[in-house]
Coordinates of C-alpha atoms and ligand atoms in Angstrom, one line a residue:
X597 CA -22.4 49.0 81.2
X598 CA -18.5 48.8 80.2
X599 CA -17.6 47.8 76.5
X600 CA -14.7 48.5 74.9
X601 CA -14.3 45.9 72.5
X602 CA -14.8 48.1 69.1
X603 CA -11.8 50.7 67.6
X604 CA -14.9 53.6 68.2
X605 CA -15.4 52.8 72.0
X606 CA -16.0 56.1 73.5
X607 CA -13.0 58.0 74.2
X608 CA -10.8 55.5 73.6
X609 CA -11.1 53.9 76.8
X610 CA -15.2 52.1 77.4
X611 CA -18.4 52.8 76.4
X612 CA -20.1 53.3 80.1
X613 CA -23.7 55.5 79.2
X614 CA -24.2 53.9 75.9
X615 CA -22.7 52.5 72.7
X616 CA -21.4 54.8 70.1
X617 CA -22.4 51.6 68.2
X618 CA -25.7 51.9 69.5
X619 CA -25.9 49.1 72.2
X620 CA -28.0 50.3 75.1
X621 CA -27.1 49.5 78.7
X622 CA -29.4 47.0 79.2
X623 CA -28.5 45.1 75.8
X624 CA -24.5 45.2 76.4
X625 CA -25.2 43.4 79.9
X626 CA -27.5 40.6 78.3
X627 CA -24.3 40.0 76.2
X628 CA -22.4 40.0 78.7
X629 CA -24.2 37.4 80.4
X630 CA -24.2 35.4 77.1
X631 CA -20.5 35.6 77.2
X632 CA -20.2 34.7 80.4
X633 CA -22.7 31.7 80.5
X634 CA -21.0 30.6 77.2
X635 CA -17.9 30.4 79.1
X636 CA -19.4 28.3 81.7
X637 CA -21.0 26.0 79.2
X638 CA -17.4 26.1 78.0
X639 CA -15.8 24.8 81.2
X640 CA -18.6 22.4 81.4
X641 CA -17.7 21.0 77.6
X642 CA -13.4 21.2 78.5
X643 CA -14.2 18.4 81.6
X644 CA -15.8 16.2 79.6
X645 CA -13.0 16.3 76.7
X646 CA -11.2 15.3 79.4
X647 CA -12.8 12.7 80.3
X648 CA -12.5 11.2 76.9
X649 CA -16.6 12.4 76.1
X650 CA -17.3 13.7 72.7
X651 CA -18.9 16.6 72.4
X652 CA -21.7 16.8 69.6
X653 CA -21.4 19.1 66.5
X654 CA -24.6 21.2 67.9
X655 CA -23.1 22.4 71.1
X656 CA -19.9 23.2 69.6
X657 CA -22.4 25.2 66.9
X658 CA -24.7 26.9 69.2
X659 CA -21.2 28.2 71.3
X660 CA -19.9 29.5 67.9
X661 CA -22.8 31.4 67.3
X662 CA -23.7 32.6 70.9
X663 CA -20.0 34.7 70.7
X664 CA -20.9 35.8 67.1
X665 CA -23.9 37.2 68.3
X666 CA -21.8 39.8 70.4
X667 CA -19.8 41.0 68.2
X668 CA -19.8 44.9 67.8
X669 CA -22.8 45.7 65.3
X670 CA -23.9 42.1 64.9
X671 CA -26.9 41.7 67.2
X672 CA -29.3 44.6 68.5
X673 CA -32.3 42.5 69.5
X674 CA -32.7 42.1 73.6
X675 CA -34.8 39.2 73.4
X676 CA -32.3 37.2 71.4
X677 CA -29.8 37.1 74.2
X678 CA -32.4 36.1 77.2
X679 CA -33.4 33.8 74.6
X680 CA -30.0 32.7 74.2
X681 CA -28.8 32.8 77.6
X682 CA -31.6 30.5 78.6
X683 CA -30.9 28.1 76.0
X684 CA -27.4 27.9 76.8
X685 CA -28.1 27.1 80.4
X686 CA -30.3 24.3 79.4
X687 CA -27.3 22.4 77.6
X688 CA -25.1 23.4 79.7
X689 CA -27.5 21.8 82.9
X690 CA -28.1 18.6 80.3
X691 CA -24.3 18.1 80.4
X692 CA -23.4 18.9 83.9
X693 CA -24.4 15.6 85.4
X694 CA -22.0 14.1 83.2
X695 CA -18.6 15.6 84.8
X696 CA -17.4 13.4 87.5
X697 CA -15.7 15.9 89.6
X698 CA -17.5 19.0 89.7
X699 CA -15.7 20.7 92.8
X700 CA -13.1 22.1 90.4
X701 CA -15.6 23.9 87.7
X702 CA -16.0 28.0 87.8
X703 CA -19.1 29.5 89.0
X704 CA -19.9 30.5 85.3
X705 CA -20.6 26.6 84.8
X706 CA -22.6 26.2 88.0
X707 CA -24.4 29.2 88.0
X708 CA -28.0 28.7 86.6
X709 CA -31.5 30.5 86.7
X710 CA -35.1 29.8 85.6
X711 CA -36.5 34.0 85.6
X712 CA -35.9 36.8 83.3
X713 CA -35.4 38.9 87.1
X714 CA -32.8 36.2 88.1
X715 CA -30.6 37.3 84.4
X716 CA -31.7 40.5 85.2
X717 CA -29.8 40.5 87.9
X718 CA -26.6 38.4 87.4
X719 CA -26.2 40.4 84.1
X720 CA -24.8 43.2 86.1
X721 CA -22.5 41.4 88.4
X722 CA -20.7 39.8 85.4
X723 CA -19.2 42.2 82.9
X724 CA -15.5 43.0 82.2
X725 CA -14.2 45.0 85.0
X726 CA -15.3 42.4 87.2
X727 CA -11.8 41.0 86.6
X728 CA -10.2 43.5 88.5
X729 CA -6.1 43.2 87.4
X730 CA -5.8 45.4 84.6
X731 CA -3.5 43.2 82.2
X732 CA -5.2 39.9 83.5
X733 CA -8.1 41.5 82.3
X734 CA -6.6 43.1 78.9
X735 CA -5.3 39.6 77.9
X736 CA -8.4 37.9 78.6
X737 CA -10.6 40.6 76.5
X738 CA -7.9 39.7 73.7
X739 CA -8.2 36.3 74.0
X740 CA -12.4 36.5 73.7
X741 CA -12.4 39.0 71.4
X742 CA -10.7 37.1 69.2
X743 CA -12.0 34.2 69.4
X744 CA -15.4 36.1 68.8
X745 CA -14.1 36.8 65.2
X746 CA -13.0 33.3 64.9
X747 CA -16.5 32.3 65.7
X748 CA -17.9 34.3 62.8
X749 CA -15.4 32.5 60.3
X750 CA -16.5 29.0 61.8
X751 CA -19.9 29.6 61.4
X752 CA -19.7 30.9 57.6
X753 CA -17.7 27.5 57.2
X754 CA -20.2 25.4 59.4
X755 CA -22.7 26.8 56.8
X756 CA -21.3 25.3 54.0
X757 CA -21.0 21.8 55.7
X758 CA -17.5 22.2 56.6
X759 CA -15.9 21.6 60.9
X760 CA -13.1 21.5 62.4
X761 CA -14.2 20.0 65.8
X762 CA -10.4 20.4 67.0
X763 CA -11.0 24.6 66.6
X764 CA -13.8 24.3 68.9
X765 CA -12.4 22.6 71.4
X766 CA -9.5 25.1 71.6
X767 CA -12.4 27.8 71.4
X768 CA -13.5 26.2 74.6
X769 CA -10.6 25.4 76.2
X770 CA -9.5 29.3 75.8
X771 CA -13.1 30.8 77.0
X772 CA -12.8 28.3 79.9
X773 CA -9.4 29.9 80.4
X774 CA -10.4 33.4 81.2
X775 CA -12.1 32.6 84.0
X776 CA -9.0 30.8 85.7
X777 CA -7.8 32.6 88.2
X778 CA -4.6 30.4 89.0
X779 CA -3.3 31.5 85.5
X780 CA -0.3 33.6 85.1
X781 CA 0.4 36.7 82.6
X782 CA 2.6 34.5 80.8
X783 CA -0.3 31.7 80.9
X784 CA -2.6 34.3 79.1
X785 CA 0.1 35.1 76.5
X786 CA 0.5 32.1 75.4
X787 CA -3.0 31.3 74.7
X788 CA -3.0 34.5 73.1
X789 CA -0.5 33.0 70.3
X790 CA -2.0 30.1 70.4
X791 CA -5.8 31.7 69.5
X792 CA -3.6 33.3 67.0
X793 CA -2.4 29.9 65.6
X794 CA -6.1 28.5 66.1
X795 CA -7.0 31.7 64.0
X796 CA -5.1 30.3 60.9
X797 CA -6.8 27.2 61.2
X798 CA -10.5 28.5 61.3
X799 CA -9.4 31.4 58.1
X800 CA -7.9 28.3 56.6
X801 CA -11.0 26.0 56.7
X802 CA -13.3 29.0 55.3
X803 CA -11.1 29.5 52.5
X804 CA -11.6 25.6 51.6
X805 CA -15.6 26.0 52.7
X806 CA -15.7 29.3 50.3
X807 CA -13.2 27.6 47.0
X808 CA -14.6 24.7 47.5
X809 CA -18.2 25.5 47.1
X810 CA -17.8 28.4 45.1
X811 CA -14.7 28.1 43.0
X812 CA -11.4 30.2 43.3
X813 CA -11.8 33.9 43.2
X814 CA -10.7 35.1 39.7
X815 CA -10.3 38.7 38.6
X816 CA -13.5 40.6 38.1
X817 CA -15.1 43.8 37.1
X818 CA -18.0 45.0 39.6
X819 CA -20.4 47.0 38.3
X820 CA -20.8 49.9 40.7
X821 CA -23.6 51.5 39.0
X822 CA -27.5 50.6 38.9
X823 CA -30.1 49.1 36.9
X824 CA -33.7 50.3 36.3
X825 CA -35.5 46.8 38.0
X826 CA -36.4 46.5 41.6
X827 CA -32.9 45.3 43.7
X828 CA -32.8 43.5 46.9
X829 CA -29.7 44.7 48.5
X830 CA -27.4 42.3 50.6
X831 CA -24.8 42.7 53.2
X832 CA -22.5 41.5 55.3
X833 CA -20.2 37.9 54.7
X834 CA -22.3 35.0 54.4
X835 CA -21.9 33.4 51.1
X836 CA -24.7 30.8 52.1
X837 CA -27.4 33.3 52.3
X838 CA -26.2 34.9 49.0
X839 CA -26.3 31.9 47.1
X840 CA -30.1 31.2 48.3
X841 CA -30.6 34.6 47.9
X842 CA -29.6 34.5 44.1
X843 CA -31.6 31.4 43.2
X844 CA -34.8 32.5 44.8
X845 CA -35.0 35.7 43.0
X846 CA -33.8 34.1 39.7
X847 CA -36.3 35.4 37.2
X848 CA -38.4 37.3 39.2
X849 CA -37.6 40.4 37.9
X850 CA -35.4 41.9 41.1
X851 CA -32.3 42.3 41.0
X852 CA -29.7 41.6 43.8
X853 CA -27.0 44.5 44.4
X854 CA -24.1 44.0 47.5
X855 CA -23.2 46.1 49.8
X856 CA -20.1 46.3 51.5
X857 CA -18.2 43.1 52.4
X858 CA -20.6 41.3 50.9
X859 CA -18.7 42.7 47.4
X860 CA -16.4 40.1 46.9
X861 CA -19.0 37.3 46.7
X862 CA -18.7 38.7 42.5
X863 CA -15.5 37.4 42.8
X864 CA -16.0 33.8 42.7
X865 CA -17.0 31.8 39.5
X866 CA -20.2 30.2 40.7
X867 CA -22.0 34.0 41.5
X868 CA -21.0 34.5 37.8
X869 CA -23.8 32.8 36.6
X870 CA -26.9 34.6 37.7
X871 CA -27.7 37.9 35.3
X872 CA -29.5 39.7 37.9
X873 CA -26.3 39.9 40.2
X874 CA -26.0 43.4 39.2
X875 CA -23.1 44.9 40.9
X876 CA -22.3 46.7 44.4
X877 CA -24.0 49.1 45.8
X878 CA -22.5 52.1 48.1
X879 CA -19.4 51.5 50.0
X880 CA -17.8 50.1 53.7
X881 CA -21.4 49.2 56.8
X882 CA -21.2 53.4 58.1
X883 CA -22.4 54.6 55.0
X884 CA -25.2 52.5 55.1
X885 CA -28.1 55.0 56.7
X886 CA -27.8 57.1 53.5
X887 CA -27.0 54.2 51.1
X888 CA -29.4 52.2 52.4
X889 CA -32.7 54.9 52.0
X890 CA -31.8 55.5 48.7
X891 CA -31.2 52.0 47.3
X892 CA -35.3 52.0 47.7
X893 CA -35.5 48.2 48.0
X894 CA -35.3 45.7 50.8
X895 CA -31.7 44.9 52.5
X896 CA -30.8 41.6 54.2
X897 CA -28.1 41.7 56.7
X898 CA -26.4 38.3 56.5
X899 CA -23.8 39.2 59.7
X900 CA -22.1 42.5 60.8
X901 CA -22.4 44.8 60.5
X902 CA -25.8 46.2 61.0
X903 CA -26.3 49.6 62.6
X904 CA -29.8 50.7 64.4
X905 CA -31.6 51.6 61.2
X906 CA -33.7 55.0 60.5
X907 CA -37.6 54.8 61.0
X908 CA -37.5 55.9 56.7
X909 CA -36.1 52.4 56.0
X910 CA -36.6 50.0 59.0
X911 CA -39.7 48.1 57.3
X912 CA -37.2 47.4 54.7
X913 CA -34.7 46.0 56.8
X914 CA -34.3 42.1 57.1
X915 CA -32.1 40.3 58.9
X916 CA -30.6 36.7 59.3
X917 CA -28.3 34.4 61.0
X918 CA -26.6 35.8 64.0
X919 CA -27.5 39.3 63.7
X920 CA -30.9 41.1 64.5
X921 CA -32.4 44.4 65.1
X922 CA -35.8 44.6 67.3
X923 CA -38.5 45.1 65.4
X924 CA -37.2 43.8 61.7
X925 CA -37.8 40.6 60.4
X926 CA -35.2 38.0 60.9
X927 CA -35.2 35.0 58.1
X928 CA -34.6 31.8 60.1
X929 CA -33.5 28.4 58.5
X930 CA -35.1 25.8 58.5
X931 CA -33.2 22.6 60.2
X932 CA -32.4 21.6 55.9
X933 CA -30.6 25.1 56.1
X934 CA -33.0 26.5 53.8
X935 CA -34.3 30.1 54.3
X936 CA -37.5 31.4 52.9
X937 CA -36.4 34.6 51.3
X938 CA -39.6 35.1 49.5
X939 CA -41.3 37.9 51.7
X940 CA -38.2 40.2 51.1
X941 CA -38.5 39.2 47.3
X942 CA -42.4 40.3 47.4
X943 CA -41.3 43.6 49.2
X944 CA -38.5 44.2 46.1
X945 CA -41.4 44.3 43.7
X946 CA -43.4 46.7 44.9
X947 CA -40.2 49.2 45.7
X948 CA -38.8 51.5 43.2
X949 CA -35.2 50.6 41.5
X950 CA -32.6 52.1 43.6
X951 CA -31.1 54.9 43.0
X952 CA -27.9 56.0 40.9
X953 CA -25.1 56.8 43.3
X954 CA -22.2 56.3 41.7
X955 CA -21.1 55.0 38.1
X956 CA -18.5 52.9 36.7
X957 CA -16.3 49.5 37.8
X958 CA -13.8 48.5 39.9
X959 CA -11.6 45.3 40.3
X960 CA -11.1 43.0 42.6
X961 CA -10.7 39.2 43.1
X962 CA -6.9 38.8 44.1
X963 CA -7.3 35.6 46.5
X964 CA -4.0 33.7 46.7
X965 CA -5.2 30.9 43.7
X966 CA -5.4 34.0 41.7
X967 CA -2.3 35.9 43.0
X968 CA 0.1 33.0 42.2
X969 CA -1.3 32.1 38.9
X970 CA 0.5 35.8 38.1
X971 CA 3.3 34.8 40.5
X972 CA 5.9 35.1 37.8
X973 CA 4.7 38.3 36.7
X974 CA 4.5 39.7 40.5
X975 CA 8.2 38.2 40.9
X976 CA 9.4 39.8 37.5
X977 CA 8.2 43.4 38.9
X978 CA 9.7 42.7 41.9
X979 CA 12.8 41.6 40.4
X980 CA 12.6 44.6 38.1
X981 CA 12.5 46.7 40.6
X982 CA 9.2 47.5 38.9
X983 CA 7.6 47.1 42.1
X984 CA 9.5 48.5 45.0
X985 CA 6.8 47.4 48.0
X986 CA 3.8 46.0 48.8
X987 CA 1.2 47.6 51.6
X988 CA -1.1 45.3 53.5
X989 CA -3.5 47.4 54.5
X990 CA -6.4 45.0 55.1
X991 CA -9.2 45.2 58.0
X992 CA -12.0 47.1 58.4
X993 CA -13.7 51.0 57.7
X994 CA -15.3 53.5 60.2
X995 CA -16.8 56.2 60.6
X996 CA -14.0 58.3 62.5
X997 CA -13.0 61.4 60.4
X998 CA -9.3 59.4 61.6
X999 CA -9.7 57.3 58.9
X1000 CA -9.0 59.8 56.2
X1001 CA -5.2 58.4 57.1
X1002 CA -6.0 55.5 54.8
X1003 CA -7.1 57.4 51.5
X1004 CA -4.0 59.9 52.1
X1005 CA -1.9 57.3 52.7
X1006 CA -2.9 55.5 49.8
X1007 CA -2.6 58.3 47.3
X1008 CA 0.7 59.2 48.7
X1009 CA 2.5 56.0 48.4
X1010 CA 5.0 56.5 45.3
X1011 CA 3.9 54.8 42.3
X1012 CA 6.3 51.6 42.5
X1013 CA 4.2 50.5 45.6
X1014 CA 1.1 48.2 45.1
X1015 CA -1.6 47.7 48.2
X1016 CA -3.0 44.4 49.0
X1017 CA -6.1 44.8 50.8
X1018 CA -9.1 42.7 52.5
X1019 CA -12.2 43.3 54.1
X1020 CA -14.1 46.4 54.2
X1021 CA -11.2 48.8 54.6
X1022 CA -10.9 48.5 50.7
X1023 CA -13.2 51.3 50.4
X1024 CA -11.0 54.1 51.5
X1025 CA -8.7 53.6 48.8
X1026 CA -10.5 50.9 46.1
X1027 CA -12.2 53.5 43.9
X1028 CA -9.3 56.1 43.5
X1029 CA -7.5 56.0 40.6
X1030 CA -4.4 54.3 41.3
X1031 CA -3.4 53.1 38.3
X1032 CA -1.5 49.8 37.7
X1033 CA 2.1 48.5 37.4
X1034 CA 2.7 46.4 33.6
X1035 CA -0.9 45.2 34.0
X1036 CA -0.7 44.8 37.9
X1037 CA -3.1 46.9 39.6
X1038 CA -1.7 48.8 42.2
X1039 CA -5.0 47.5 44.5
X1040 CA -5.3 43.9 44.3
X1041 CA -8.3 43.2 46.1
X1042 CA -8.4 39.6 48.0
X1043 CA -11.8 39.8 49.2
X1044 CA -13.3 39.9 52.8
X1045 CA -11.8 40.1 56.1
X1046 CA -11.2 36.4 56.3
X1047 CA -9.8 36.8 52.8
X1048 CA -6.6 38.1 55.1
X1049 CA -5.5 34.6 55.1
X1050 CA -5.1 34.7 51.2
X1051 CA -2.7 37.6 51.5
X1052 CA -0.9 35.6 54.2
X1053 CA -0.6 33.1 51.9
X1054 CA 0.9 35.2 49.3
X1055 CA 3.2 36.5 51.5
X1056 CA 4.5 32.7 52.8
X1057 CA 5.0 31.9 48.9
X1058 CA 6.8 35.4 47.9
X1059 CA 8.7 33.8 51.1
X1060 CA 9.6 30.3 49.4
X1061 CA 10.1 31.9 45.8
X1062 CA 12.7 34.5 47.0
X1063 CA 14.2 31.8 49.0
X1064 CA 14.1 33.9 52.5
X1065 CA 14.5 32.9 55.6
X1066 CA 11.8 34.6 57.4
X1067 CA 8.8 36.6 56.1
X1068 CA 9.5 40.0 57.8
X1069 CA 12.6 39.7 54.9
X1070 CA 9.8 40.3 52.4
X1071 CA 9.3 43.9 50.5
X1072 CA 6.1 43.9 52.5
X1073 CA 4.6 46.3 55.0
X1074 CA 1.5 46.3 57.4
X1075 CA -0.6 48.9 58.0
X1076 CA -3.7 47.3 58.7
X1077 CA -7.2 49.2 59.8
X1078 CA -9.2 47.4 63.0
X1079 CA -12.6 48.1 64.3
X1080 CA -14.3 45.0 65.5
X1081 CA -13.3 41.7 66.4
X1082 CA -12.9 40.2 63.3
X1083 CA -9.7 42.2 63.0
X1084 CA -8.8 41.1 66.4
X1085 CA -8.2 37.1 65.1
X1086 CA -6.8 38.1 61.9
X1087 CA -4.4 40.4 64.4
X1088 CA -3.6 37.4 66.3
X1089 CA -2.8 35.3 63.0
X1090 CA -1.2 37.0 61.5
X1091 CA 1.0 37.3 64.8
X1092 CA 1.3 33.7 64.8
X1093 CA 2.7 33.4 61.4
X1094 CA 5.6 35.6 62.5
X1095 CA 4.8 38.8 61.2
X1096 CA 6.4 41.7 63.1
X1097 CA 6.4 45.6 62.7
X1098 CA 2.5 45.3 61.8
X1099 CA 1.3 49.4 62.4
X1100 CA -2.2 48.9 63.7
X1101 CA -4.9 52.4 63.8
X1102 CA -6.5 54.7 63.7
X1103 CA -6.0 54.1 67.6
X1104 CA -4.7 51.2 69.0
X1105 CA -7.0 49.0 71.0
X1106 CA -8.2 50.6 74.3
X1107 CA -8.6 46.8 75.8
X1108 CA -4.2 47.1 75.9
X1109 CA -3.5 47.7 79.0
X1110 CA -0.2 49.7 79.4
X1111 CA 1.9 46.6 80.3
X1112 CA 0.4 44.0 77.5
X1113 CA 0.4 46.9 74.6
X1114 CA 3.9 47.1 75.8
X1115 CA 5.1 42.6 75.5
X1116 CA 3.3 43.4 71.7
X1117 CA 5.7 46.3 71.0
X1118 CA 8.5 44.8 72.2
X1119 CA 8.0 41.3 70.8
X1120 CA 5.9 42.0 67.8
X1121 CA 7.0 45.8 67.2
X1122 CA 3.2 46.6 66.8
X1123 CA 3.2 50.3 66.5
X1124 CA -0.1 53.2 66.1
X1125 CA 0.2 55.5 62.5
X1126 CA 1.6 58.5 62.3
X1127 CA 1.5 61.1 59.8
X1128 CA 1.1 59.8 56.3
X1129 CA 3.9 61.3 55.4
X1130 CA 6.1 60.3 58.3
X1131 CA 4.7 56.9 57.5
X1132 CA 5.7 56.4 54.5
X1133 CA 9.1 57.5 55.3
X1134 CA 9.5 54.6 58.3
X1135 CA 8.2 52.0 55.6
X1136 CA 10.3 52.8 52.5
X1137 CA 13.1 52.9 55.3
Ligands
SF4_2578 FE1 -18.9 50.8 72.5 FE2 -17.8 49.4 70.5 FE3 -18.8 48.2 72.7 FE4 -20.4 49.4 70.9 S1 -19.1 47.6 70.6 S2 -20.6 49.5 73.1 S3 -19.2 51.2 70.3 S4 -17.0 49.5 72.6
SF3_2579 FE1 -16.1 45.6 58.0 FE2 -17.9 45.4 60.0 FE3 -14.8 44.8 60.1 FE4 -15.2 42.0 57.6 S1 -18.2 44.9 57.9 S2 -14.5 44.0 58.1 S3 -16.0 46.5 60.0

């Protein structure tokens, strides 16, 4: 096996025994398999857009979902990707006969195979160093990887009955892309921005799919504490499942708690509602073998991330959508979209109420709708002097004792400084006692990783308000936390809306090769962290 798509691959350069995550060997080929007959479907789908052919909302779906299964800590189930690959051979064959001129397609959309030997044995032929020029190869992994994150924000947004068929077809276009041999570095660098642009686009329509179903985050109060009823504890960032979740358990006498990036779903008005929402359990997905045995009740994992659970708790452990684990349950939905929670919710009754970690609140819900109802108070404190900076530090946690950077980092910024954060890298700083600036918090919490698009949109209207030509003018740093792929789009967006000297850690991506870490510093001045202290100095600079 080679992997090295995650901030924890081992040694900073490719997991090649076995995932720290957890994948196995013979798991990380089936997904790369997936990938690469996703890709060929993908070539297939391209032609026939070019031939003027539609392609259906299903097959742009089931390619969505195929790449969100691989994303680090998604999907540990073997039999999901055979199932998978074989399915995605079977529309790809279905549309094949429709390409007039098939002497130009890749062998990824030609290839195909009845056996579980025959995937067996491709599998291994087909992974990433197969493309052997080191920044070819670099700037394709960037391209998929991102557009692996991208896939996860479509298909929350699919979920709620909202498309963007044009996002697809550039999702295709750019899988069918990396296997092009005819294009150039340059080629691949500009399909890099452009994923980055196409990025925007897919954060953009989840932000509508999540608003517009669920209302406009509003400043909240999250319980961090427990109750003394049963809970049902869910995960990960579908809204969908939370919202069946929430009205099937509806006065049955269990409680639902979320776990870590599932917190912000407290954030929007239409969760309000429901009096056993409870609050948020534990903190960021790598806490979640200890959290998780002593919340006592059953978890649902909605999406990522999900690690290979202890024996103590895996009968407890449900999951749903794109992820799985072999051996759990996995909720399916029916072709309404409904899912059948109620096994989970007869499990809750019979477990004990979890039990008391932690105690208190903390405060989130500063989405852009929110952000710029206060915009004349924010500009005032700006004005003022009041507030001297603000720190993006959105993305995601980890388990790397690294990470410590982020809480020291965000204690040591001087008081005039306020962090605006997103997705699960929150938790490193979101329950210190920061204190606030006349009324502001100094953590203004916009919500998930997607949610990264709220703060870009904050940024773009501090931009207009303070009439500035360009948004790198803005009393705004970046010091953003990666670890999957997710982070890898919201990278690429945030690229694409012109934002340079972004800092990027704990480690900078071991899928940079030399050359293409080195286009990014020099025309994006990406940069690694420091010392805090150090840190802090080059950003009040
Ligand atoms: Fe390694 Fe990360 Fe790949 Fe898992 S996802 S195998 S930890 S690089
Ligand atoms: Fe966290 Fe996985 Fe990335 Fe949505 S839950 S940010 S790491």
């Amino acid at each position: 096996m080679f992997c090295y798509q995650c901030q924890e691959t081992a040694g900073c350069t490719g997991c090649t025994q076995f995932g720290v995550c957890g994948k196995t060997p013979d798991l990380s080929r089936m997904q790369d398999l997936l990938v690469y007959v996703t890709k060929g479907l993908s070539a297939v789908t391209t032609a026939l857009r070019a031939q003027g052919e539609e392609i259906s909302a299903n097959v742009n779906h089931y390619i969505t979902i195929n790449l969100f299964s691989t994303i680090t800590n998604a999907n540990f189930d073997d039999e999901v990707f055979y199932k998978r690959v074989f399915e995605t051979l079977a529309l790809k064959n279905g549309l094949l006969n429709k390409v007039a001129d098939t002497s130009k397609l890749p062998e990824a959309a030609l290839w195909t195979a009845t056996t579980r030997d025959e995937l067996d044995q491709k599998s291994s032929t087909v992974g990433v160093l197969t493309t052997e020029n080191e920044d070819v190869r670099s700037l394709r992994e960037l391209i998929v990887y991102g557009l692996k994150g991208l896939a996860a924000y479509m298909k929350h947004a699919n979920e709620l009955s909202y498309d963007n068929a044009d996002v697809s077809a550039f999702m295709q276009k750019a899988l069918a892309a990396t296997l092009d041999d005819t294009l150039s570095v340059n080629d691949l660098i500009a399909l890099t921005l452009e994923t980055g642009k196409t990025g925007v686009d897919g954060m953009a329509l989840l932000d509508a799919a999540n608003t517009g179903t669920y209302g406009n985050p509003e400043i909240t109060k999250v319980n961090i504490g427990v109750g003394n009823r049963p809970g049902i504890l869910i995960s990960g960032h579908d809204l969908k499942d939370l919202e069946q979740l929430l009205e099937q358990t509806e006065g049955t006498g269990v409680d639902v708690y979320t776990h870590s990036e599932m917190l912000p779903a407290h954030y929007y008005p239409s969760f309000k509602k429901y009096s056993h929402f409870v609050g948020n359990y534990g903190n960021a997905w790598w806490k979640q073998k200890e959290e998780f045995e002593s919340f006592n009740g059953p978890i649902l994992m909605t999406t990522n991330c999900v690690v290979p659970p202890a024996a103590s708790y895996k009968n407890r452990l449900f999951t749903t959508g794109a992820t799985g684990i072999t051996g759990c349950v996995h909720i399916e939905r029916d072709e309404n979209g409904h899912k059948d929670f109620s096994q989970i919710i007869e499990l809750a009754k019979t477990c004990e109420a979890p039990k008391e970690i932690e105690k208190g609140e903390i405060i989130g819900g500063f989405a852009h709708n929110q952000v710029l109802a206060l915009a004349d108070k924010v500009v005032d404190a700006v004005k003022s002097g009041a507030i001297r900076k603000f720190f993006v530090m959105a993305g995601c946690d980890g388990r790397q004792k690294a990470r410590n950077y982020y809480t020291d980092f965000a204690k040591a910024l001087p008081q005039d400084t306020v962090i605006l954060t997103a997705g699960c890298a929150k938790y490193k700083y979101n329950k210190l006692e920061l204190g606030d600036i006349g009324g502001i918090p100094r953590v203004l919490d916009a919500g998930q990783c997607n949610d990264s698009y709220s703060l870009a949109l904050i940024a773009l209207k501090l931009k207009e308000v303070f009439e500035l030509q360009d948004i790198n003018e803005l009393p705004i740093a970046f010091n953003i936390a990666w670890y999957e792929q997710k982070a890898v789009i919201v990278l690429l967006s945030l690229l694409y809306l012109g934002v340079k000297n972004i800092h990027l850690g704990p480690t900078l991506p071991a899928f940079l090769s030399p050359n293409v870490a080195k286009v990014l510093v020099e025309n994006f001045g990406i940069a690694g962290i420091g010392t805090v202290e150090d840190d802090i100095k080059l950003f009040l600079e």
